[in-house]
Coordinates of C-alpha atoms in Angstrom, one line a residue:
M2 CA 0.0 0.0 0.2
L3 CA 2.9 2.4 0.9
V4 CA 4.9 1.6 -2.2
D5 CA 4.3 0.2 -5.9
L6 CA 6.5 -2.7 -6.1
N7 CA 5.4 -3.7 -9.8
G8 CA 6.7 -1.0 -11.6
A9 CA 10.2 -0.2 -13.3
G10 CA 12.9 1.6 -11.8
R11 CA 14.3 2.3 -8.8
K12 CA 12.4 3.4 -5.9
S13 CA 13.3 4.1 -2.2
C14 CA 11.8 2.5 1.1
P15 CA 9.0 4.6 2.3
L16 CA 10.1 3.7 6.0
C17 CA 13.6 4.4 6.0
P18 CA 15.9 7.6 5.1
E19 CA 17.6 7.8 2.0
E20 CA 20.9 7.6 3.8
K21 CA 20.3 4.5 5.4
F22 CA 18.8 2.8 2.5
K23 CA 18.9 3.5 -1.4
A24 CA 16.7 3.7 -3.8
C25 CA 16.7 -0.1 -5.4
Y26 CA 14.8 -2.3 -7.8
S27 CA 11.6 -3.6 -6.7
H28 CA 13.1 -7.3 -6.4
K29 CA 15.6 -5.9 -3.4
L30 CA 13.3 -3.6 -2.2
R31 CA 11.0 -6.3 -1.3
R32 CA 13.3 -8.7 0.4
H33 CA 14.2 -5.2 2.2
L34 CA 10.8 -4.6 3.6
Q35 CA 10.1 -8.5 4.5
N36 CA 12.9 -8.9 6.7
L37 CA 13.4 -5.9 8.2
H38 CA 10.1 -3.9 8.3
W39 CA 7.7 -6.7 8.2
K40 CA 9.1 -9.3 10.4
V41 CA 9.2 -6.6 13.5
Y42 CA 5.9 -5.9 14.1
V43 CA 3.0 -5.7 16.6
E44 CA -0.4 -6.8 15.5
F45 CA -3.7 -5.1 16.6
K46 CA -7.1 -6.0 15.7
G47 CA -6.6 -7.2 12.1
S48 CA -3.2 -3.9 11.7
R49 CA 0.1 -4.6 11.6
M50 CA 2.4 -2.1 12.8
C51 CA 5.8 -2.1 11.2
I52 CA 9.0 -1.0 12.9
C53 CA 9.8 2.6 11.1
H54 CA 13.5 4.3 10.7
L55 CA 12.1 7.9 9.7
A56 CA 12.6 11.1 11.7
C57 CA 9.2 10.8 13.3
R58 CA 11.0 11.0 16.8
N59 CA 13.1 13.7 18.0
P60 CA 16.7 12.6 18.7
K61 CA 17.3 12.6 22.3
P62 CA 19.3 15.6 23.8
S63 CA 22.8 15.7 24.5
L64 CA 24.2 16.3 28.5
S65 CA 24.4 20.1 27.3
G66 CA 21.3 20.4 25.7
D67 CA 21.7 20.2 22.2
Q68 CA 20.2 18.1 19.9
V69 CA 22.4 14.7 18.4
S70 CA 23.0 14.9 15.1
G71 CA 22.9 11.4 13.6
R72 CA 20.8 8.1 12.7
H73 CA 17.2 8.5 14.6
M74 CA 15.9 6.1 17.0
A75 CA 13.6 3.2 15.5
H76 CA 10.0 3.2 16.7
F77 CA 6.1 2.2 16.2
H78 CA 3.1 3.9 15.1
C79 CA 0.0 3.0 17.4
V80 CA -2.9 2.5 15.7
V81 CA -4.9 3.9 17.6
C82 CA -3.4 7.0 19.1
S83 CA -0.7 7.5 16.6
V84 CA 1.9 7.8 19.3
T85 CA 5.6 6.6 18.9
I86 CA 6.9 4.0 21.1
A87 CA 10.2 2.4 20.7
R88 CA 10.5 -0.9 22.1
K89 CA 8.5 -3.4 20.9
T90 CA 7.2 -4.5 24.5
D91 CA 6.1 -1.1 25.5
M92 CA 4.0 -1.0 22.4
I93 CA 2.4 -4.3 23.5
S94 CA 1.4 -2.6 27.0
H95 CA 0.2 0.4 25.5
L96 CA -2.0 -1.2 23.3
K97 CA -3.4 -3.3 26.4
R98 CA -4.5 0.1 28.0
H99 CA -6.0 1.2 25.2
F100 CA -8.3 -2.1 24.9
N101 CA -8.9 -2.2 28.7
K102 CA -10.1 1.7 28.0
G103 CA -12.3 0.3 25.1
E104 CA -10.8 1.8 22.7
T105 CA -10.1 -0.5 19.7
E106 CA -10.8 1.8 16.6
A107 CA -8.1 3.4 14.7
S108 CA -7.4 6.7 14.1
Y109 CA -4.7 6.6 10.7
P110 CA -5.6 7.9 7.8
G111 CA -8.7 6.4 6.0
G112 CA -10.3 5.2 9.6
S113 CA -13.3 6.4 10.7
D114 CA -12.9 9.2 12.6
A115 CA -16.6 9.7 13.6
Q116 CA -15.9 6.7 15.9
M117 CA -13.2 8.4 17.7
D118 CA -15.4 10.3 19.3
E119 CA -18.5 8.4 20.6
P120 CA -17.7 5.0 22.5
A121 CA -17.4 2.3 20.9
P122 CA -21.0 -0.2 20.4
S123 CA -21.9 -2.3 23.0
G124 CA -21.2 -5.3 21.3
Q125 CA -17.6 -4.9 20.7
A126 CA -15.7 -2.9 23.7
Y127 CA -18.6 -3.3 25.9
E128 CA -20.1 -5.7 28.4
I129 CA -23.9 -5.9 29.4
L130 CA -24.6 -6.5 33.0
K131 CA -27.9 -6.6 34.9
E132 CA -29.0 -6.6 37.9
L133 CA -32.0 -5.9 40.1
G134 CA -33.9 -5.2 36.6
T135 CA -31.0 -2.5 36.3
N136 CA -28.8 -2.7 32.6
V137 CA -25.3 -0.9 33.0
Q138 CA -22.2 -1.5 29.8
L139 CA -19.2 -2.3 31.6
L140 CA -15.8 -1.8 29.9
P141 CA -13.4 -4.8 29.7
N142 CA -11.1 -3.2 32.5
H143 CA -14.2 -2.6 35.1
S144 CA -12.7 -4.6 37.9
T145 CA -9.5 -3.0 38.3
P146 CA -10.0 0.8 39.8
M147 CA -6.6 2.0 39.2
K148 CA -6.9 1.6 35.1
S149 CA -10.4 2.5 34.7
D150 CA -12.7 5.6 35.1
T151 CA -15.9 3.6 35.4
Y152 CA -14.8 1.2 38.4
F153 CA -17.6 -1.4 39.0
N154 CA -17.4 -4.4 41.4
R155 CA -19.4 -7.4 41.2
K156 CA -19.2 -8.5 44.8
M157 CA -20.4 -5.0 46.2
K158 CA -23.6 -6.6 45.1
T159 CA -24.6 -7.0 48.9
N160 CA -23.6 -3.6 49.4
R161 CA -26.1 -1.8 46.9
Q162 CA -28.5 -4.5 47.8
L163 CA -28.5 -3.0 51.4
V164 CA -28.4 0.9 50.9
F165 CA -31.3 0.4 48.2
C166 CA -33.2 -0.7 51.3
S167 CA -32.5 1.8 53.4
L168 CA -33.3 4.6 51.0
A169 CA -36.8 2.3 50.5
V170 CA -37.5 2.5 54.1
L171 CA -37.2 6.7 53.9
A172 CA -39.2 6.8 51.2
E173 CA -42.0 5.2 53.4
E174 CA -41.6 8.1 55.6
R175 CA -41.5 10.8 53.7
N176 CA -41.8 11.6 49.9
P177 CA -40.5 13.0 47.4
L178 CA -36.6 12.5 48.6
E179 CA -33.4 14.4 46.9
C180 CA -30.9 11.6 46.7
L181 CA -27.6 11.8 45.9
D182 CA -25.1 9.0 44.5
A183 CA -22.0 11.1 44.8
F184 CA -19.7 8.9 43.1
G185 CA -21.4 7.3 40.4
A186 CA -18.7 5.2 38.5
T187 CA -21.1 3.3 36.0
G188 CA -24.3 4.7 37.8
I189 CA -25.7 1.1 38.7
M190 CA -26.8 2.4 42.0
G191 CA -28.6 5.7 41.1
L192 CA -30.6 3.9 38.0
Q193 CA -31.5 1.5 40.8
W194 CA -33.2 3.8 42.8
A195 CA -34.9 5.4 40.3
K196 CA -36.3 2.6 38.4
H197 CA -37.9 0.9 41.1
L198 CA -38.9 3.7 43.6
R199 CA -39.9 5.8 40.5
S200 CA -41.6 9.1 41.8
T201 CA -40.4 9.2 45.2
V202 CA -37.2 10.0 44.6
R203 CA -35.4 12.6 42.8
V204 CA -32.2 10.7 42.1
T205 CA -28.7 12.4 41.3
I206 CA -25.8 11.0 40.1
T207 CA -22.1 13.1 39.7
D208 CA -18.9 11.9 39.2
I209 CA -15.7 14.2 38.2
S210 CA -14.8 12.0 35.2
D211 CA -16.0 13.1 31.7
T212 CA -15.5 9.2 30.6
C213 CA -18.3 8.0 33.7
V214 CA -20.7 11.0 32.9
K215 CA -20.8 9.7 29.4
M216 CA -21.4 6.0 30.9
I217 CA -24.0 6.8 32.7
R218 CA -25.7 8.3 30.2
E219 CA -25.9 5.7 28.0
N220 CA -26.7 3.7 31.1
C221 CA -29.7 6.3 31.4
Q222 CA -30.7 5.7 27.5
L223 CA -30.4 1.7 28.2
N224 CA -32.8 1.7 31.0
N225 CA -35.2 4.1 29.5
I226 CA -34.8 6.8 31.8
R227 CA -34.4 10.3 31.0
A228 CA -30.8 12.1 32.2
D229 CA -31.1 15.4 33.0
G230 CA -28.1 17.6 32.5
G231 CA -27.9 19.3 35.7
S232 CA -28.7 22.6 35.2
R233 CA -28.7 23.7 38.7
G234 CA -25.2 23.1 39.4
P235 CA -22.5 25.2 37.7
R236 CA -20.5 22.8 35.9
G237 CA -23.3 20.7 34.5
P238 CA -23.2 19.5 30.8
D239 CA -25.3 19.9 28.5
R240 CA -28.3 17.5 27.9
A241 CA -27.7 14.3 26.6
G242 CA -28.8 13.1 23.1
C243 CA -32.3 12.7 21.7
E244 CA -34.6 11.1 24.5
P245 CA -35.8 7.4 23.7
E246 CA -39.7 7.2 21.6
T247 CA -41.1 5.4 24.8
A248 CA -42.2 7.2 27.6
P249 CA -39.3 7.4 30.1
V250 CA -40.0 5.2 33.7
A251 CA -38.1 7.9 36.0
T252 CA -35.6 10.6 35.5
V253 CA -32.2 11.4 36.5
E254 CA -29.9 14.3 37.0
V255 CA -26.5 13.6 35.9
A256 CA -24.1 16.4 36.8
K257 CA -19.5 16.3 36.3
M258 CA -19.0 17.8 39.6
D259 CA -16.6 17.1 42.5
A260 CA -19.0 15.2 45.3
N261 CA -17.4 18.2 47.9
V262 CA -19.0 20.8 45.6
I263 CA -22.3 19.5 45.3
M264 CA -23.0 18.6 48.5
H265 CA -22.2 22.0 49.4
L266 CA -24.5 23.4 47.3
R267 CA -27.8 21.7 47.1
P268 CA -29.4 19.8 50.6
F269 CA -30.2 16.3 50.3
D270 CA -32.7 13.7 52.1
Y271 CA -30.3 10.7 51.4
I272 CA -26.7 10.7 50.7
H273 CA -24.4 8.0 49.8
L274 CA -20.6 7.7 50.1
D275 CA -18.7 5.1 48.3
P276 CA -15.3 6.2 47.1
F277 CA -12.0 4.2 46.3
G278 CA -10.6 3.7 49.7
T279 CA -11.7 6.3 52.6
A280 CA -14.5 8.7 52.6
V281 CA -13.5 10.9 55.7
N282 CA -12.7 13.7 53.1
Y283 CA -16.4 14.0 52.1
L284 CA -18.3 13.5 55.5
D285 CA -17.8 17.0 56.4
A286 CA -19.5 18.3 53.1
A287 CA -22.2 15.6 53.8
F288 CA -23.4 17.0 57.1
R289 CA -23.0 20.5 56.1
N290 CA -26.4 20.2 53.8
V291 CA -28.0 17.2 55.0
R292 CA -31.6 18.0 55.9
N293 CA -33.0 16.9 59.4
L294 CA -34.1 13.5 60.0
G295 CA -31.9 12.3 56.7
I296 CA -29.9 9.5 56.0
I297 CA -26.2 9.2 55.3
S298 CA -24.7 5.6 54.0
V299 CA -20.5 5.8 53.8
T300 CA -19.0 2.7 52.3
S301 CA -15.5 2.2 53.0
T302 CA -13.1 0.0 51.3
D303 CA -9.9 0.6 52.9
T304 CA -9.5 -2.4 54.6
G305 CA -5.7 -2.2 55.0
S306 CA -6.6 0.6 57.7
L307 CA -9.7 -0.6 58.9
Y308 CA -8.2 -4.0 60.3
A309 CA -5.1 -2.3 61.8
K310 CA -2.7 -3.7 59.0
S311 CA -1.7 -0.2 58.7
P312 CA -1.9 1.5 62.2
N313 CA 0.0 4.7 60.9
V314 CA -2.6 5.3 58.0
T315 CA -5.2 4.5 60.6
L316 CA -4.2 7.2 62.8
R317 CA -4.1 10.0 60.4
H318 CA -7.3 8.9 58.5
Y319 CA -9.7 7.7 61.7
G320 CA -7.7 9.3 64.6
C321 CA -7.5 6.1 66.2
H322 CA -5.1 3.8 67.9
I323 CA -6.3 0.0 67.3
V324 CA -4.6 -3.3 67.2
R325 CA -5.2 -6.7 65.6
T326 CA -7.9 -8.3 67.8
E327 CA -10.5 -11.5 67.5
Y328 CA -13.4 -8.6 67.0
Y329 CA -11.2 -6.4 64.7
K330 CA -14.2 -6.3 62.3
E331 CA -16.7 -4.9 64.9
L332 CA -13.8 -2.6 65.8
A333 CA -13.5 -1.3 62.2
A334 CA -17.0 -0.4 62.5
R335 CA -17.2 1.3 65.6
M336 CA -14.0 3.4 64.6
V337 CA -16.0 4.5 61.6
V338 CA -19.1 5.5 63.1
A339 CA -16.8 7.7 65.7
T340 CA -15.3 9.5 62.7
V341 CA -18.6 10.1 61.2
A342 CA -19.8 11.1 64.4
R343 CA -17.1 14.0 64.9
A344 CA -17.8 15.2 61.3
A345 CA -21.3 15.5 62.4
A346 CA -20.8 17.3 65.7
R347 CA -18.4 20.0 64.0
C348 CA -21.8 20.7 61.9
N349 CA -23.9 21.0 65.3
K350 CA -25.9 17.4 64.3
G351 CA -26.1 14.0 66.2
I352 CA -26.1 10.6 64.7
E353 CA -28.4 7.6 65.4
V354 CA -26.4 4.3 64.3
L355 CA -29.6 2.4 62.1
L356 CA -27.0 -0.1 60.8
A357 CA -23.2 -1.3 60.4
V358 CA -21.8 -4.0 58.4
A359 CA -18.7 -5.4 57.9
V360 CA -18.8 -8.1 55.3
E361 CA -16.5 -9.4 52.4
H362 CA -14.3 -6.2 52.1
F363 CA -16.2 -3.2 52.8
V364 CA -17.7 -1.2 55.8
L365 CA -21.1 -0.1 55.8
V366 CA -22.2 2.4 58.2
V367 CA -25.4 3.9 57.9
V368 CA -27.0 6.9 60.2
R369 CA -29.7 9.3 60.8
V370 CA -29.1 12.7 61.2
L371 CA -30.4 14.5 64.1
R372 CA -29.9 18.3 64.3
G373 CA -29.3 20.4 67.2
P374 CA -26.2 20.7 69.6
T375 CA -28.2 19.1 72.4
Q376 CA -28.2 15.9 69.9
A377 CA -24.4 16.7 68.7
D378 CA -23.5 16.3 72.3
E379 CA -25.1 13.0 73.5
S380 CA -23.3 12.0 70.0
A381 CA -20.1 12.8 71.6
K382 CA -20.5 11.4 75.3
K383 CA -20.9 7.8 73.0
L384 CA -17.4 8.1 71.9
R385 CA -15.0 6.3 74.5
K386 CA -11.5 4.9 74.7
L387 CA -11.7 1.1 74.6
V388 CA -9.3 -0.9 77.4
H389 CA -8.2 -4.0 76.0
C390 CA -6.1 -7.1 77.3
Q391 CA -3.6 -8.4 74.5
W392 CA -3.0 -11.6 76.7
C393 CA -6.9 -13.0 77.3
E394 CA -8.7 -10.3 74.5
E395 CA -11.0 -9.2 77.4
R396 CA -12.0 -5.6 77.0
V397 CA -14.3 -3.2 78.4
F398 CA -14.9 0.8 77.8
L399 CA -14.0 3.5 79.7
K400 CA -16.6 5.2 81.8
L401 CA -17.0 8.8 81.3
G402 CA -15.2 11.4 84.0
N403 CA -12.0 12.5 84.8
M404 CA -11.3 9.5 87.3
V405 CA -11.6 6.4 85.7
D406 CA -10.0 3.1 86.1
D407 CA -8.0 1.3 83.2
T408 CA -8.0 -2.2 84.7
V409 CA -10.0 -5.1 82.9
P410 CA -11.8 -7.4 84.2
C411 CA -9.3 -10.3 84.3
N412 CA -6.6 -11.3 86.4
C413 CA -4.1 -11.3 83.7
H414 CA -2.3 -8.0 85.0
G415 CA -1.8 -9.7 88.3
S416 CA -0.6 -12.8 87.3
L417 CA 1.5 -11.9 83.9
P418 CA 4.5 -9.8 84.6
G419 CA 4.9 -6.3 82.6
K420 CA 1.3 -4.4 81.4
T421 CA -1.1 -6.4 79.6
A422 CA -3.9 -4.0 78.3
V423 CA -3.7 -1.0 76.0
Q424 CA -5.9 1.9 75.4
L425 CA -7.6 1.8 71.8
G426 CA -9.4 4.6 70.0
P427 CA -11.6 6.1 70.7
L428 CA -14.4 4.4 69.3
W429 CA -18.7 4.3 69.4
A430 CA -19.6 3.1 72.6
G431 CA -23.5 3.0 71.2
P432 CA -25.4 0.6 70.0
L433 CA -24.9 -0.5 66.3
F434 CA -28.7 -1.2 64.6
N435 CA -32.0 0.2 65.0
T436 CA -34.4 -2.8 65.3
G437 CA -37.3 -1.0 63.9
F438 CA -35.4 0.2 61.1
L439 CA -33.7 -3.2 60.2
R440 CA -37.2 -5.0 60.1
R441 CA -38.5 -2.5 57.6
M442 CA -35.6 -3.0 55.7
L443 CA -36.4 -6.6 55.6
S444 CA -40.0 -5.8 54.3
A445 CA -38.5 -3.7 51.5
A446 CA -35.9 -7.0 50.5
V447 CA -39.3 -9.0 50.4
Q448 CA -41.0 -6.5 48.6
H449 CA -38.1 -6.0 45.8
S450 CA -37.2 -10.0 45.9
M451 CA -33.7 -9.4 47.2
D452 CA -33.1 -13.1 48.1
D453 CA -29.7 -12.5 48.9
I454 CA -29.4 -10.2 51.8
Q455 CA -33.0 -11.5 53.5
P456 CA -30.7 -13.9 55.6
L457 CA -28.0 -11.2 56.4
V458 CA -31.1 -8.4 57.5
K459 CA -32.6 -11.2 59.9
T460 CA -29.2 -12.1 61.3
L461 CA -28.6 -8.3 62.2
I462 CA -32.0 -8.0 63.5
C463 CA -31.6 -11.0 65.7
E464 CA -28.0 -9.2 66.6
S465 CA -29.6 -5.9 67.3
E466 CA -32.1 -7.7 69.9
C467 CA -29.7 -9.5 70.8
T468 CA -31.6 -12.8 70.5
T469 CA -31.0 -15.8 68.5
L470 CA -33.6 -16.6 65.5
K471 CA -35.8 -19.0 67.2
S472 CA -37.1 -16.5 69.5
L473 CA -36.9 -13.8 66.8
V474 CA -40.1 -15.6 65.1
H475 CA -41.9 -17.2 68.4
G476 CA -41.1 -14.8 70.0
S477 CA -43.6 -11.6 71.0
S478 CA -41.1 -8.7 70.9
A479 CA -41.8 -8.6 67.0
L480 CA -45.1 -7.4 67.2
S481 CA -44.1 -4.0 69.0
N482 CA -44.0 -0.3 67.5
Q483 CA -40.8 1.2 67.2
V484 CA -39.6 4.7 67.8
E485 CA -37.0 6.2 65.9
C486 CA -35.8 9.6 66.2
G487 CA -39.6 10.8 67.0
V488 CA -40.7 8.9 64.0
V489 CA -43.6 6.3 65.0
I490 CA -43.4 3.6 62.9
K491 CA -45.7 0.3 63.2
T492 CA -43.7 -2.3 62.4
L493 CA -45.8 -5.3 62.0
Q494 CA -48.8 -5.3 64.4
S495 CA -51.2 -2.6 62.5
G496 CA -54.3 -3.5 64.6
E497 CA -53.2 -1.2 67.6
D498 CA -53.3 2.8 67.4
G499 CA -51.0 4.9 69.5
G500 CA -53.3 7.6 69.1
P501 CA -53.9 10.5 67.0
A502 CA -50.6 11.9 66.9
D503 CA -49.2 7.9 66.5
Q504 CA -49.3 8.1 63.1
A505 CA -47.2 5.3 60.7
G506 CA -44.2 8.0 58.8
K507 CA -45.3 10.7 60.5
R508 CA -42.6 13.1 61.9
K509 CA -43.2 14.8 65.7
S510 CA -42.5 17.9 66.1
G511 CA -41.9 20.4 69.2
E512 CA -43.0 19.1 72.8
D513 CA -43.5 15.0 71.5
C514 CA -40.2 14.8 69.9
G515 CA -38.6 15.9 73.4
N516 CA -40.6 13.0 75.0
V517 CA -39.8 10.7 72.5
V518 CA -36.1 10.9 73.6
K519 CA -36.8 10.9 77.0
K520 CA -39.1 7.9 76.6
L521 CA -36.0 6.3 75.1
K522 CA -33.5 7.0 77.7
P523 CA -35.1 4.4 80.2
D524 CA -34.8 1.6 77.3
A525 CA -31.0 2.3 76.8
S526 CA -29.9 -1.1 78.8
L527 CA -31.9 -2.9 76.3
D528 CA -29.8 -2.1 73.6
H529 CA -27.2 -5.0 72.7
P530 CA -23.7 -5.6 74.0
A531 CA -21.0 -4.7 72.3
F532 CA -18.7 -6.8 70.8
Y533 CA -18.4 -10.8 70.7
Y534 CA -16.4 -13.6 71.3
S535 CA -15.1 -16.1 69.2
I536 CA -15.5 -19.6 70.5
H537 CA -12.6 -21.1 68.3
R538 CA -10.3 -18.5 70.1
H539 CA -11.4 -19.6 73.6
S540 CA -11.5 -23.2 73.7
I541 CA -9.8 -25.5 75.5
R542 CA -6.8 -27.4 74.7
R543 CA -7.4 -31.3 74.4
M544 CA -11.6 -30.4 74.6
N545 CA -14.0 -31.0 72.3
M546 CA -16.6 -27.9 72.2
P547 CA -20.4 -28.0 71.9
K548 CA -21.8 -27.3 68.6
L549 CA -22.2 -23.4 68.2
N550 CA -26.0 -23.6 68.5
K551 CA -26.1 -26.2 71.3
F552 CA -23.6 -23.3 73.5
L553 CA -26.0 -20.5 72.5
Q554 CA -28.3 -22.3 74.3
Y555 CA -26.7 -23.3 77.2
L556 CA -25.7 -20.0 77.4
T557 CA -29.3 -18.8 77.7
E558 CA -30.5 -21.6 80.0
A559 CA -27.3 -19.7 82.1
G560 CA -29.2 -16.6 82.3
F561 CA -27.3 -14.6 79.6
R562 CA -28.3 -12.7 76.2
V563 CA -27.1 -14.3 73.5
S564 CA -26.7 -14.0 69.6
R565 CA -24.8 -15.1 66.8
T566 CA -22.8 -12.3 64.6
H567 CA -22.5 -11.6 60.9
F568 CA -19.2 -10.0 62.1
D569 CA -17.8 -13.5 62.4
P570 CA -19.2 -16.8 61.6
T571 CA -18.3 -18.5 65.1
G572 CA -18.6 -15.4 66.7
V573 CA -20.7 -15.2 70.2
R574 CA -22.6 -11.8 70.9
T575 CA -23.3 -12.1 74.7
D576 CA -23.5 -9.6 77.9
A577 CA -21.8 -12.5 79.8
T578 CA -18.3 -11.7 80.6
L579 CA -15.0 -13.8 79.3
Q580 CA -14.6 -15.3 82.5
Q581 CA -18.3 -16.5 82.7
F582 CA -18.4 -17.4 78.5
K583 CA -15.2 -19.7 79.6
S584 CA -17.0 -21.4 82.3
V585 CA -19.8 -22.1 80.5
L586 CA -17.8 -23.6 77.8
T587 CA -15.7 -25.7 79.9
K588 CA -18.4 -27.0 81.6
Y589 CA -20.3 -28.4 78.4
S590 CA -16.8 -29.5 76.7
V591 CA -15.6 -33.3 76.8
P592 CA -11.7 -34.5 76.7
T593 CA -11.0 -35.5 73.1
G594 CA -10.9 -39.6 72.9
T595 CA -14.1 -39.9 75.0
N596 CA -16.4 -42.9 74.1
T597 CA -20.0 -42.8 73.0
G598 CA -21.2 -43.9 76.7
A599 CA -19.1 -41.8 78.4
G600 CA -20.8 -38.5 76.5
Q601 CA -24.2 -40.0 77.2
S602 CA -23.2 -40.3 81.2
T603 CA -21.3 -37.0 80.6
A604 CA -24.8 -35.6 79.3
S605 CA -27.1 -37.4 82.0
S606 CA -25.1 -36.1 84.6
E607 CA -25.4 -32.4 82.8
K608 CA -29.2 -32.7 82.6
A609 CA -29.6 -33.3 86.5
V610 CA -27.3 -30.5 87.2

């Protein structure tokens, strides 16, 4: 294509300068092209990038800064972006980055220039994923956040469904809601809100990347959702293209804007923060304009600092000192809640923790915002230091006051030389769950056919009440009205009337709201116990411990509150101390190698006792 080899006469090489390869006849030029240029090539999408010896690249300057005259370095021309690269291995890596970004169309003369302005069709470079009835386009490198703007993690499906259920519960209280998905990426979370909750929510999806904003608009068209251009923001792009022929099922506002900027400019009822890593840089802006009794959900994926693998980063981001413990996941959740509470207090706001989950590789915290300095002071009082024994892993929160005793209820400090206890925190010492809110989340999960998270939400309900699943199903505590921050909710018992002012989903104001807070104070003893014990961590050597469900029954018979925990499959949340926990475990454990008859006699003696 570059030279006519069939013609007569001498011809020069189109890829070499005259001083390197002089003009010759066709048969010699053919051998030169085949042996030098055609053999050393890089292939990409049916195109061959042959090595070039022309003066396309500027020669390297000398140490004095002058250009060195002489032969030029051999190089390749990228078929996508026309950049020149010297090494073949570097060109292969460069083309892989183009492929991961979905850039597979050639930009050389004769190629299609129109296809470079718009992304490639979905059938070539994109993958269509359907989740909760919502279709989204994914780039080939969607799972590598450092190399892709439109990051998408399939393992975060549990997180997205929990956030959706929390928003659905808030939409039952009041609507329409102003909702913000501050880090849109592919926009799947905001699109799920708009598609299933329809007119009860007004969804705003923002991202700072142009590629993400373009992807979100295309995903809106894919789901028959109208995408507004964010006219209320100062940096909103123009309205995208033409709308679909059929009537859109919902409307979503898409804006190219920094998350801190839009949260400072506009108030919202629901804000979801899910950045890559920690979210501490966005908490102050989130609490600035959030409405009263609104909800903020925070997802943190910096497990290295949350799980005490990088203590210096933990101290820098969260202002907490922690060590690796058996209850490290709940420790991480309480540390995130403490950071959220301090950010709210700086804006004269308090919080009520509705949900705190640490599963897989993320920590999700959902809090309700309470305006006023009084509420901020009440939340600040729940930030305390934790005394942790590094030998037996007993732990206790320090009491409020200046004269405090930093000893733990164990004898390790007296029987072992040196100091065995350390102070961790400050951490959130209040409850991590709200039972009424979780029950309504379970109803929303059933209503929207989210079968994956229903077992998890049931475990959270048991954990919030510190009961087993059997007592949750058959107990009478399920049929009661739940009061959350001045909002009276009838969960399962709709026949009883709590008076003319106790209507479901209605907010109380003035004196009534204060009365609700006063009613909640005496019931603080019913909160679930802090932290849990691992039955495997405290098992007795050369003893066969009982099954976990049996052990829960033994603790209940001993008069302790007990439940399983989602933080650890072998963990037991109970109000018993570690010494009481070990005594019950020792009582019902049998020595290894005991025969069946001895086991039966032991069981009969236990029943007699």
